[in-house]
């Protein structure tokens, strides 16, 4: 029996495997680590769907409108339409798999406010939504592992795509225990998560999403979309080795940001400047305002998050895990005193370029979840990426299933192989590259900081293929940001502070043997007939 | 503070183990064993206490914040998550020992093969045979049980668990109680009795070990009540019988 290869076993990989299994198609679920270790388990705040359980007459149309607006109209409207329309079914399905969502008094799924959305639309399970979704999906996938329809390859690493005449025909993987490699036949779905490893120690996600899958695919001719778009989460705290997220739920439940004025008074800068949404403005706005108030001459110290006025019930029932975490890492009880917060890299809106059906430019290669650029445009709304991972994995699998022709499958044979891509990038190389990238791709960018970063990156010495590929990926991010001479969503250019209609386009990056080519592609028009996705 | 790490190393599953001692200097006091391992591996100039260079240490990690279970190992004699082990808090006389979990085959150094734990879940048919929502009053139990990291710390301390036996321990019992919060059919109860209840000595050595903070006692009491005592939960604590 032929199989489809899925790289990554987080929420999107599991969703893809399950979709294929339910259609009777076999898959191999390949991941560096077991699903329990993937970044998806870290998600706290929740998952969006217009379930309308809070008596606010919420609709998928409003979810669509908020998502498009949050992404500053850079996302594919047809893809977002599919996402938001199918969201209630996604969340209801997860509840049917036993996810212990918080409940309303009428036993509906409880929904909370999240940034950039005017209605309570975010379903959650205390502050461990990602973990709860993952536990349920892992169990459901296990049902098909036992029948052999899904074959797990945990502790296996992606090495390269196998291609023939421009088509993807399979994937080479390495067993990280034995070091042996195998070439697997079949179409490939990339579900390998965000590019945290390009910024070691500087992101809220797992250190194990190294970025090598995206970098490797880019080097093999896969196009990237909006590589410059990455989200800084406004509220993170530094812990050894990484940044730890303070979920947006902290503000959704009533937490307030302030900074001390030199005069000794508190300035609740978000509430003062944005009376309607206040502390719940989209993340890019909050992060940038934090940057500016800190830089301003009449303030001092860090931005503080004040949660001391939250009621007892909220701490007990909705934010208990968050409170424990803050006490552990900072030694401060957020119920009693405000805590200092700082921006940290949190999400990659850009990545592998896919169309509405999650096809890449290489036939036979699909992508879903955070590794691909879809749904979130220039900025992602909190709660939309868990949704995007489940729905995107599913859509990628449906598309792959439609193109699937069963043919006898060769059993993978693991052998000693020589491949220049087996050698890993040096840790100090990745660190030096991260310093350069952080210099160019901060919350506030400019021609000068970006050109400086490009020159510094180009001057780096390379020890192997993977370093070359990582450098090319870093350059795509930098040059994408340089060429986008406007400000939009998470991409803010001090020298071009306004959005420009000329740039309401997808940045497309191509890697021509290390040389980066950037072009801009029109965003598709929204179709009016939507039967295909109903 | 200067900490000496005594790390049990092995190049491969069959190689002889040896101890590598390396110094690590804490600065803020919040540095964990995970941080020390990451820093040592990232330093191309790393040296042991005798000034000898050494190859990177194999270990597993991912989230660095106690949420993924990857980094479980035995630290100063106790199974813990390396990212939760603050060096200054666990050190004894300025030394911290790091050993691999002993209940699983070693891959290399501190990395072990925990696949038997996942194989046990497959044997336990750890999935919802019939889909359904969590019963409203069971929401907290389902939440607690769903938190299991599959780290294996509870198995490390369990006197009755060893890989290969039919007794799967707490790492299988906790996930099972998630399913029981939705339905409780006869087959599940039978699997639970076979792979958990019958083999468990009820010593509760696993009691305060869970890094996810799962209230193992109460989950086990509940599951036993459902699977063994047929819901006569009010009739006393079966653990004491
Ligand atoms: C702290 C935190 C909180 C968050 N909170 C929320 C929230 O409340 N709501 C929300 O919607 N989103 C949230 N997000 C974002 C969301 O969790 C992620 O976008 C989503 O889970 C990504 O899922 P994924 O399946 O695409 O990738 P991941 O879960 O990251 O999985 C990637 C998979 O790829 C595998 N892999 C990676 N590299 C390789 C390789 N080289 N070879 C083989 N396999 C590889 C990994 O092992 C893993 O299995 C949060 C993120 C973080 C970090
Ligand atoms: S009670 Fe004792 S025998 Fe039973 S699972 Fe816990 S440690 Fe093992
Ligand atoms: S019950 Fe606790 S200690 Fe045991 S595997 Fe699960 S998380 Fe780890
Ligand atoms: S690295 Fe995830 S629990 Fe320690």
mmCIF file of C-alpha atoms in Angstrom, chain B residues 35-187:
data_model
loop_
_atom_site.group_PDB
_atom_site.id
_atom_site.type_symbol
_atom_site.label_atom_id
_atom_site.label_comp_id
_atom_site.label_asym_id
_atom_site.label_seq_id
_atom_site.Cartn_x
_atom_site.Cartn_y
_atom_site.Cartn_z
ATOM 1 C CA UNK B 35 20.316 25.347 30.896
ATOM 2 C CA UNK B 36 23.693 24.000 31.996
ATOM 3 C CA UNK B 37 23.518 21.158 29.449
ATOM 4 C CA UNK B 38 22.483 23.561 26.666
ATOM 5 C CA UNK B 39 25.288 25.979 27.551
ATOM 6 C CA UNK B 40 27.930 23.263 27.720
ATOM 7 C CA UNK B 41 26.872 21.830 24.361
ATOM 8 C CA UNK B 42 26.836 25.269 22.729
ATOM 9 C CA UNK B 43 30.387 26.034 23.844
ATOM 10 C CA UNK B 44 32.910 24.768 21.259
ATOM 11 C CA UNK B 45 35.672 25.253 23.886
ATOM 12 C CA UNK B 46 33.999 23.078 26.537
ATOM 13 C CA UNK B 47 36.353 21.214 28.895
ATOM 14 C CA UNK B 48 35.865 18.826 31.790
ATOM 15 C CA UNK B 49 37.262 19.548 35.281
ATOM 16 C CA UNK B 50 40.643 18.179 34.181
ATOM 17 C CA UNK B 51 40.800 20.557 31.215
ATOM 18 C CA UNK B 52 40.044 17.829 28.674
ATOM 19 C CA UNK B 53 37.723 18.636 25.738
ATOM 20 C CA UNK B 54 34.651 16.413 25.447
ATOM 21 C CA UNK B 55 32.006 15.734 22.775
ATOM 22 C CA UNK B 56 28.469 17.182 23.152
ATOM 23 C CA UNK B 57 26.262 15.455 25.717
ATOM 24 C CA UNK B 58 23.266 13.611 24.297
ATOM 25 C CA UNK B 59 20.008 14.421 26.066
ATOM 26 C CA UNK B 60 16.477 15.272 25.036
ATOM 27 C CA UNK B 61 14.681 18.571 25.544
ATOM 28 C CA UNK B 62 12.145 20.729 23.801
ATOM 29 C CA UNK B 63 9.988 23.247 25.655
ATOM 30 C CA UNK B 64 12.372 24.192 28.496
ATOM 31 C CA UNK B 65 9.375 25.025 30.624
ATOM 32 C CA UNK B 66 8.101 21.809 32.166
ATOM 33 C CA UNK B 67 5.472 21.194 29.558
ATOM 34 C CA UNK B 68 6.759 18.477 27.262
ATOM 35 C CA UNK B 69 8.401 15.813 29.444
ATOM 36 C CA UNK B 70 11.348 15.409 27.050
ATOM 37 C CA UNK B 71 14.077 16.216 29.557
ATOM 38 C CA UNK B 72 13.233 13.741 32.334
ATOM 39 C CA UNK B 73 16.361 12.275 33.939
ATOM 40 C CA UNK B 74 17.616 11.284 37.362
ATOM 41 C CA UNK B 75 19.009 14.350 39.099
ATOM 42 C CA UNK B 76 20.771 13.882 42.430
ATOM 43 C CA UNK B 77 19.041 10.540 42.735
ATOM 44 C CA UNK B 78 15.523 11.737 41.964
ATOM 45 C CA UNK B 79 13.643 11.570 38.649
ATOM 46 C CA UNK B 80 12.955 15.137 37.564
ATOM 47 C CA UNK B 81 12.654 17.358 34.546
ATOM 48 C CA UNK B 82 16.040 18.919 33.838
ATOM 49 C CA UNK B 83 14.323 22.189 32.937
ATOM 50 C CA UNK B 84 12.687 22.249 36.359
ATOM 51 C CA UNK B 85 15.820 21.374 38.343
ATOM 52 C CA UNK B 86 17.307 24.619 39.597
ATOM 53 C CA UNK B 87 20.980 23.782 40.091
ATOM 54 C CA UNK B 88 21.411 25.773 43.279
ATOM 55 C CA UNK B 89 18.336 24.138 44.795
ATOM 56 C CA UNK B 90 19.240 20.526 43.972
ATOM 57 C CA UNK B 91 23.033 20.656 44.474
ATOM 58 C CA UNK B 92 24.547 18.740 47.336
ATOM 59 C CA UNK B 93 27.852 20.125 48.477
ATOM 60 C CA UNK B 94 28.144 22.023 45.204
ATOM 61 C CA UNK B 95 27.678 18.882 43.082
ATOM 62 C CA UNK B 96 24.805 17.810 40.869
ATOM 63 C CA UNK B 97 24.609 14.288 39.468
ATOM 64 C CA UNK B 98 22.804 13.711 36.170
ATOM 65 C CA UNK B 99 21.921 10.148 35.180
ATOM 66 C CA UNK B 100 19.598 8.708 32.530
ATOM 67 C CA UNK B 101 16.246 7.238 33.593
ATOM 68 C CA UNK B 102 17.042 3.645 34.532
ATOM 69 C CA UNK B 103 13.805 1.942 33.585
ATOM 70 C CA UNK B 104 14.373 2.459 29.858
ATOM 71 C CA UNK B 105 17.126 1.372 27.475
ATOM 72 C CA UNK B 106 19.796 4.053 27.084
ATOM 73 C CA UNK B 107 20.367 5.472 23.587
ATOM 74 C CA UNK B 108 23.436 7.501 24.561
ATOM 75 C CA UNK B 109 24.406 9.600 27.593
ATOM 76 C CA UNK B 110 21.214 10.957 29.158
ATOM 77 C CA UNK B 111 18.926 10.078 26.240
ATOM 78 C CA UNK B 112 16.762 7.003 26.752
ATOM 79 C CA UNK B 113 14.316 5.110 24.571
ATOM 80 C CA UNK B 114 10.868 5.648 26.081
ATOM 81 C CA UNK B 115 9.051 3.847 23.266
ATOM 82 C CA UNK B 116 7.918 1.024 25.610
ATOM 83 C CA UNK B 117 5.772 3.604 27.417
ATOM 84 C CA UNK B 118 3.991 4.439 24.169
ATOM 85 C CA UNK B 119 3.662 0.785 23.218
ATOM 86 C CA UNK B 120 1.867 0.281 26.547
ATOM 87 C CA UNK B 121 -0.669 2.942 25.609
ATOM 88 C CA UNK B 122 -1.385 1.113 22.353
ATOM 89 C CA UNK B 123 -1.895 -2.125 24.306
ATOM 90 C CA UNK B 124 -4.237 -0.273 26.642
ATOM 91 C CA UNK B 125 -6.272 0.866 23.593
ATOM 92 C CA UNK B 126 -5.740 4.419 24.720
ATOM 93 C CA UNK B 127 -8.329 6.106 22.488
ATOM 94 C CA UNK B 128 -12.020 6.857 22.756
ATOM 95 C CA UNK B 129 -13.805 3.915 21.209
ATOM 96 C CA UNK B 130 -16.986 5.982 21.021
ATOM 97 C CA UNK B 131 -16.601 9.692 20.672
ATOM 98 C CA UNK B 132 -18.295 11.913 23.184
ATOM 99 C CA UNK B 133 -17.871 14.983 25.320
ATOM 100 C CA UNK B 134 -16.469 14.880 28.817
ATOM 101 C CA UNK B 135 -19.275 14.525 31.361
ATOM 102 C CA UNK B 136 -19.699 17.987 32.902
ATOM 103 C CA UNK B 137 -18.791 17.006 36.445
ATOM 104 C CA UNK B 138 -15.731 15.110 35.190
ATOM 105 C CA UNK B 139 -14.168 18.119 33.457
ATOM 106 C CA UNK B 140 -11.531 18.659 36.142
ATOM 107 C CA UNK B 141 -10.572 15.000 36.205
ATOM 108 C CA UNK B 142 -10.277 14.887 32.409
ATOM 109 C CA UNK B 143 -8.158 18.025 32.497
ATOM 110 C CA UNK B 144 -5.825 16.656 35.160
ATOM 111 C CA UNK B 145 -5.435 13.318 33.384
ATOM 112 C CA UNK B 146 -4.849 14.993 30.002
ATOM 113 C CA UNK B 147 -1.877 16.840 31.467
ATOM 114 C CA UNK B 148 0.286 13.692 31.503
ATOM 115 C CA UNK B 149 3.613 14.455 29.801
ATOM 116 C CA UNK B 150 4.603 10.832 29.241
ATOM 117 C CA UNK B 151 7.861 11.751 30.907
ATOM 118 C CA UNK B 152 8.282 8.491 32.799
ATOM 119 C CA UNK B 153 9.267 9.942 36.187
ATOM 120 C CA UNK B 154 6.505 7.975 37.927
ATOM 121 C CA UNK B 155 7.749 4.729 36.390
ATOM 122 C CA UNK B 156 11.267 5.392 37.616
ATOM 123 C CA UNK B 157 10.184 5.321 41.270
ATOM 124 C CA UNK B 158 7.646 2.499 40.927
ATOM 125 C CA UNK B 159 8.923 -0.691 42.573
ATOM 126 C CA UNK B 160 6.636 -2.839 40.421
ATOM 127 C CA UNK B 161 7.363 -1.407 36.973
ATOM 128 C CA UNK B 162 9.908 -2.738 34.549
ATOM 129 C CA UNK B 163 9.783 -2.614 30.757
ATOM 130 C CA UNK B 164 8.487 -5.826 29.266
ATOM 131 C CA UNK B 165 6.088 -6.736 32.055
ATOM 132 C CA UNK B 166 2.273 -6.580 31.742
ATOM 133 C CA UNK B 167 2.087 -3.905 34.437
ATOM 134 C CA UNK B 168 2.243 -0.460 32.846
ATOM 135 C CA UNK B 169 2.209 1.808 35.873
ATOM 136 C CA UNK B 170 0.976 5.317 36.400
ATOM 137 C CA UNK B 171 2.029 6.581 32.971
ATOM 138 C CA UNK B 172 -0.714 4.342 31.541
ATOM 139 C CA UNK B 173 -3.187 4.692 34.407
ATOM 140 C CA UNK B 174 -3.368 8.482 34.233
ATOM 141 C CA UNK B 175 -4.234 8.677 30.501
ATOM 142 C CA UNK B 176 -6.794 5.903 30.981
ATOM 143 C CA UNK B 177 -8.653 8.025 33.484
ATOM 144 C CA UNK B 178 -9.061 10.694 30.815
ATOM 145 C CA UNK B 179 -11.071 8.211 28.775
ATOM 146 C CA UNK B 180 -13.059 7.127 31.795
ATOM 147 C CA UNK B 181 -14.191 10.726 32.190
ATOM 148 C CA UNK B 182 -16.092 10.251 28.930
ATOM 149 C CA UNK B 183 -17.184 6.634 28.987
ATOM 150 C CA UNK B 184 -16.450 3.574 31.011
ATOM 151 C CA UNK B 185 -17.031 0.382 29.130
ATOM 152 C CA UNK B 186 -16.309 -3.149 30.253
ATOM 153 C CA UNK B 187 -13.354 -3.606 27.922
#
